Amino acid sequence: MQWIYFIGRSVCHQIPERSFFIGNHQLPLCARCTGIYMGVFLGFLYLFSRKRWKGNKPPSLKILLFILLSWIPMMIDGATSYIGLRASNNIVRLITGFLFGVFWPVFILLLKNYQVMKGNNLSIVENYKDLIIMICALIPFAGIFSMQSIVVWWSISGITVGTLIYVYVQMIFIIIRNLLVSMNKKIIYFISFIISMMIMSGLSWLNDFLLAQYR
């Protein structure tokens, strides 16, 4: 558990009042971050199940607008609660975080697969139906929070923190691959993992130094 909490601190404040507890154990990510990274996981899961992991075609302007609009609720919720205009709660944080995170995979896959000098005609998202299904994945996920079981704690914690690591590795991989085109992909992934763990460790220690008093 301590290792999972350590990794979670690389992106999250872990303030108890803004986090869910399952089986008397606080989740390693706050409600909003839990929503974001569970959204990322379920977004990837849907696209992989639809065999879109090699997609490289940018979404249409209408699809892009839909995605951008789905990010606004979290921005409004976060901004208005932090400046004191209104009080938020963990359910709202979870939902708005999920809406913000569930479409990240579209852009991660696009950055990873897009080829500047070649035709890009493999769709990642084909229509609004894809987007609606990805959003509806929140419904069964939200239901498991009522199950106060240590198995549920480990499942949610493992998925969200594992997804967090995966996102770090993928983004570092994209950067290194574009700089070192000829390098073997397996080597790039290994280097990306090491760099990701170093960055996450540094951010976690910084978080512990700056925000420990609020936990």
Tab-separated table of C-alpha atoms in Angstrom, residues 20-195:
chain	number	residue	atom	x	y	z
A	20	PHE	CA	-12.854	8.148	-1.103
A	21	PHE	CA	-12.321	5.485	1.544
A	22	ILE	CA	-12.968	1.803	0.883
A	23	GLY	CA	-12.660	-0.754	3.653
A	24	ASN	CA	-11.377	2.036	5.966
A	25	HIS	CA	-8.475	2.659	3.577
A	26	GLN	CA	-8.095	5.916	1.696
A	27	LEU	CA	-7.658	5.514	-2.049
A	28	PRO	CA	-4.197	6.567	-3.305
A	29	LEU	CA	-5.695	9.266	-5.529
A	30	CYS	CA	-8.245	11.900	-4.554
A	31	ALA	CA	-11.788	11.709	-5.928
A	32	ARG	CA	-10.994	13.887	-8.942
A	33	CYS	CA	-7.743	12.092	-9.827
A	34	THR	CA	-9.434	8.727	-9.311
A	35	GLY	CA	-12.069	9.807	-11.838
A	36	ILE	CA	-9.438	11.040	-14.284
A	37	TYR	CA	-7.274	7.920	-14.309
A	38	MET	CA	-10.160	5.471	-14.151
A	39	GLY	CA	-11.533	7.386	-17.146
A	40	VAL	CA	-8.199	7.027	-18.939
A	41	PHE	CA	-8.165	3.288	-18.201
A	42	LEU	CA	-11.724	2.695	-19.407
A	43	GLY	CA	-11.121	4.900	-22.456
A	44	PHE	CA	-8.097	2.802	-23.426
A	45	LEU	CA	-10.015	-0.392	-22.669
A	46	TYR	CA	-12.822	0.620	-25.028
A	47	LEU	CA	-10.497	1.661	-27.850
A	48	PHE	CA	-8.437	-1.526	-27.493
A	49	SER	CA	-11.617	-3.642	-27.532
A	50	ARG	CA	-12.615	-1.879	-30.761
A	51	LYS	CA	-9.119	-2.510	-32.199
A	52	ARG	CA	-8.349	1.191	-32.502
A	53	TRP	CA	-4.922	1.045	-30.829
A	54	LYS	CA	-3.229	1.719	-34.191
A	55	GLY	CA	-5.530	4.625	-35.034
A	56	ASN	CA	-3.802	7.692	-36.455
A	57	LYS	CA	-6.598	9.782	-37.976
A	58	PRO	CA	-7.291	13.072	-36.137
A	59	PRO	CA	-10.886	13.401	-34.902
A	60	SER	CA	-13.264	15.633	-36.844
A	61	LEU	CA	-13.880	19.172	-35.616
A	62	LYS	CA	-17.313	18.154	-34.273
A	63	ILE	CA	-15.839	15.238	-32.330
A	64	LEU	CA	-13.031	17.456	-31.066
A	65	LEU	CA	-15.533	20.085	-29.926
A	66	PHE	CA	-17.532	17.423	-28.062
A	67	ILE	CA	-14.377	16.288	-26.274
A	68	LEU	CA	-13.360	19.830	-25.375
A	69	LEU	CA	-16.833	20.543	-23.989
A	70	SER	CA	-16.570	17.458	-21.775
A	71	TRP	CA	-13.527	19.018	-20.093
A	72	ILE	CA	-15.359	22.198	-19.077
A	73	PRO	CA	-17.323	20.758	-16.090
A	74	MET	CA	-14.109	19.824	-14.256
A	75	MET	CA	-12.577	23.223	-14.935
A	76	ILE	CA	-15.680	24.994	-13.661
A	77	ASP	CA	-15.999	22.716	-10.628
A	78	GLY	CA	-12.340	23.104	-9.706
A	79	ALA	CA	-12.157	26.858	-10.281
A	80	THR	CA	-15.394	27.793	-8.498
A	81	SER	CA	-14.675	25.581	-5.472
A	82	TYR	CA	-11.069	26.729	-5.060
A	83	ILE	CA	-11.965	30.434	-5.128
A	84	GLY	CA	-14.853	29.872	-2.709
A	85	LEU	CA	-17.870	30.547	-4.924
A	86	ARG	CA	-19.404	27.162	-4.105
A	87	ALA	CA	-18.696	23.915	-2.272
A	88	SER	CA	-17.978	20.812	-4.315
A	89	ASN	CA	-18.143	17.186	-3.168
A	90	ASN	CA	-16.387	13.945	-3.995
A	91	ILE	CA	-19.145	12.607	-6.248
A	92	VAL	CA	-18.983	15.726	-8.426
A	93	ARG	CA	-15.189	15.589	-8.417
A	94	LEU	CA	-15.291	11.933	-9.495
A	95	ILE	CA	-17.745	12.527	-12.352
A	96	THR	CA	-16.095	15.678	-13.710
A	97	GLY	CA	-12.660	14.047	-13.403
A	98	PHE	CA	-13.903	11.025	-15.342
A	99	LEU	CA	-15.256	13.242	-18.141
A	100	PHE	CA	-11.887	14.968	-18.286
A	101	GLY	CA	-9.851	11.754	-18.417
A	102	VAL	CA	-11.887	9.326	-20.515
A	103	PHE	CA	-10.890	10.934	-23.823
A	104	TRP	CA	-7.165	11.304	-23.088
A	105	PRO	CA	-6.477	7.986	-24.873
A	106	VAL	CA	-7.713	9.502	-28.135
A	107	PHE	CA	-4.916	12.076	-28.062
A	108	ILE	CA	-2.275	9.733	-26.649
A	109	LEU	CA	-2.881	7.244	-29.467
A	110	LEU	CA	-2.935	10.064	-32.017
A	111	LEU	CA	0.422	11.407	-30.804
A	112	LYS	CA	1.871	7.912	-30.791
A	113	ASN	CA	0.611	6.756	-34.189
A	114	TYR	CA	0.343	9.901	-36.347
A	115	GLN	CA	2.803	9.941	-39.254
A	116	VAL	CA	3.535	13.339	-40.775
A	117	MET	CA	4.697	12.124	-44.171
A	118	LYS	CA	2.105	9.362	-44.647
A	119	GLY	CA	-1.650	9.037	-44.977
A	120	ASN	CA	-3.446	8.789	-41.645
A	121	ASN	CA	-6.811	7.130	-42.258
A	122	LEU	CA	-7.210	4.709	-39.348
A	123	SER	CA	-9.902	6.178	-37.122
A	124	ILE	CA	-9.511	6.335	-33.357
A	125	VAL	CA	-13.025	7.673	-32.788
A	126	GLU	CA	-15.491	7.153	-35.614
A	127	ASN	CA	-18.659	8.875	-34.364
A	128	TYR	CA	-20.597	10.197	-31.381
A	129	LYS	CA	-21.628	6.649	-30.481
A	130	ASP	CA	-18.035	5.895	-29.505
A	131	LEU	CA	-17.939	8.956	-27.262
A	132	ILE	CA	-21.255	8.179	-25.564
A	133	ILE	CA	-20.246	4.574	-24.854
A	134	MET	CA	-16.957	5.766	-23.359
A	135	ILE	CA	-18.822	8.182	-21.071
A	136	CYS	CA	-21.390	5.542	-20.052
A	137	ALA	CA	-18.549	3.345	-18.789
A	138	LEU	CA	-18.689	5.556	-15.693
A	139	ILE	CA	-22.010	4.010	-14.586
A	140	PRO	CA	-20.830	0.483	-13.647
A	141	PHE	CA	-17.551	1.886	-12.354
A	142	ALA	CA	-19.319	4.301	-9.972
A	143	GLY	CA	-21.416	1.463	-8.568
A	144	ILE	CA	-18.435	-0.398	-7.135
A	145	PHE	CA	-17.716	2.433	-4.683
A	146	SER	CA	-20.600	1.188	-2.541
A	147	MET	CA	-18.753	-2.115	-2.008
A	148	GLN	CA	-16.629	-1.693	1.116
A	149	SER	CA	-14.161	-4.468	0.377
A	150	ILE	CA	-10.375	-4.524	0.464
A	151	VAL	CA	-10.516	-6.346	-2.884
A	152	VAL	CA	-12.296	-3.319	-4.353
A	153	TRP	CA	-9.662	-1.027	-2.819
A	154	TRP	CA	-6.856	-3.002	-4.430
A	155	SER	CA	-8.704	-3.167	-7.755
A	156	ILE	CA	-9.364	0.572	-8.000
A	157	SER	CA	-5.944	1.499	-6.620
A	158	GLY	CA	-4.129	-0.906	-8.917
A	159	ILE	CA	-6.024	0.271	-11.996
A	160	THR	CA	-5.671	4.011	-11.331
A	161	VAL	CA	-2.021	3.980	-10.242
A	162	GLY	CA	-1.128	1.482	-12.981
A	163	THR	CA	-2.811	3.744	-15.533
A	164	LEU	CA	-0.926	6.723	-14.122
A	165	ILE	CA	2.379	4.914	-14.705
A	166	TYR	CA	1.238	3.841	-18.184
A	167	VAL	CA	0.429	7.435	-19.170
A	168	TYR	CA	3.824	8.655	-17.962
A	169	VAL	CA	5.635	5.897	-19.883
A	170	GLN	CA	3.662	6.492	-23.076
A	171	MET	CA	4.302	10.244	-23.069
A	172	ILE	CA	8.041	9.802	-22.423
A	173	PHE	CA	8.107	7.093	-25.101
A	174	ILE	CA	6.545	9.469	-27.657
A	175	ILE	CA	9.135	12.160	-26.898
A	176	ILE	CA	12.155	9.819	-27.065
A	177	ARG	CA	10.930	8.030	-30.191
A	178	ASN	CA	10.590	11.344	-32.035
A	179	LEU	CA	14.103	12.316	-31.001
A	180	LEU	CA	15.715	8.920	-31.636
A	181	VAL	CA	13.781	7.466	-34.542
A	182	SER	CA	16.164	4.584	-35.239
A	183	MET	CA	16.282	3.210	-31.676
A	184	ASN	CA	14.602	-0.127	-30.932
A	185	LYS	CA	11.119	0.289	-29.442
A	186	LYS	CA	11.745	-2.143	-26.581
A	187	ILE	CA	14.805	-0.155	-25.538
A	188	ILE	CA	12.817	3.084	-25.753
A	189	TYR	CA	10.088	1.608	-23.546
A	190	PHE	CA	12.674	0.489	-20.990
A	191	ILE	CA	14.292	3.928	-20.930
A	192	SER	CA	10.848	5.566	-20.762
A	193	PHE	CA	9.909	3.444	-17.749
A	194	ILE	CA	13.118	4.315	-15.887
A	195	ILE	CA	12.741	8.037	-16.632
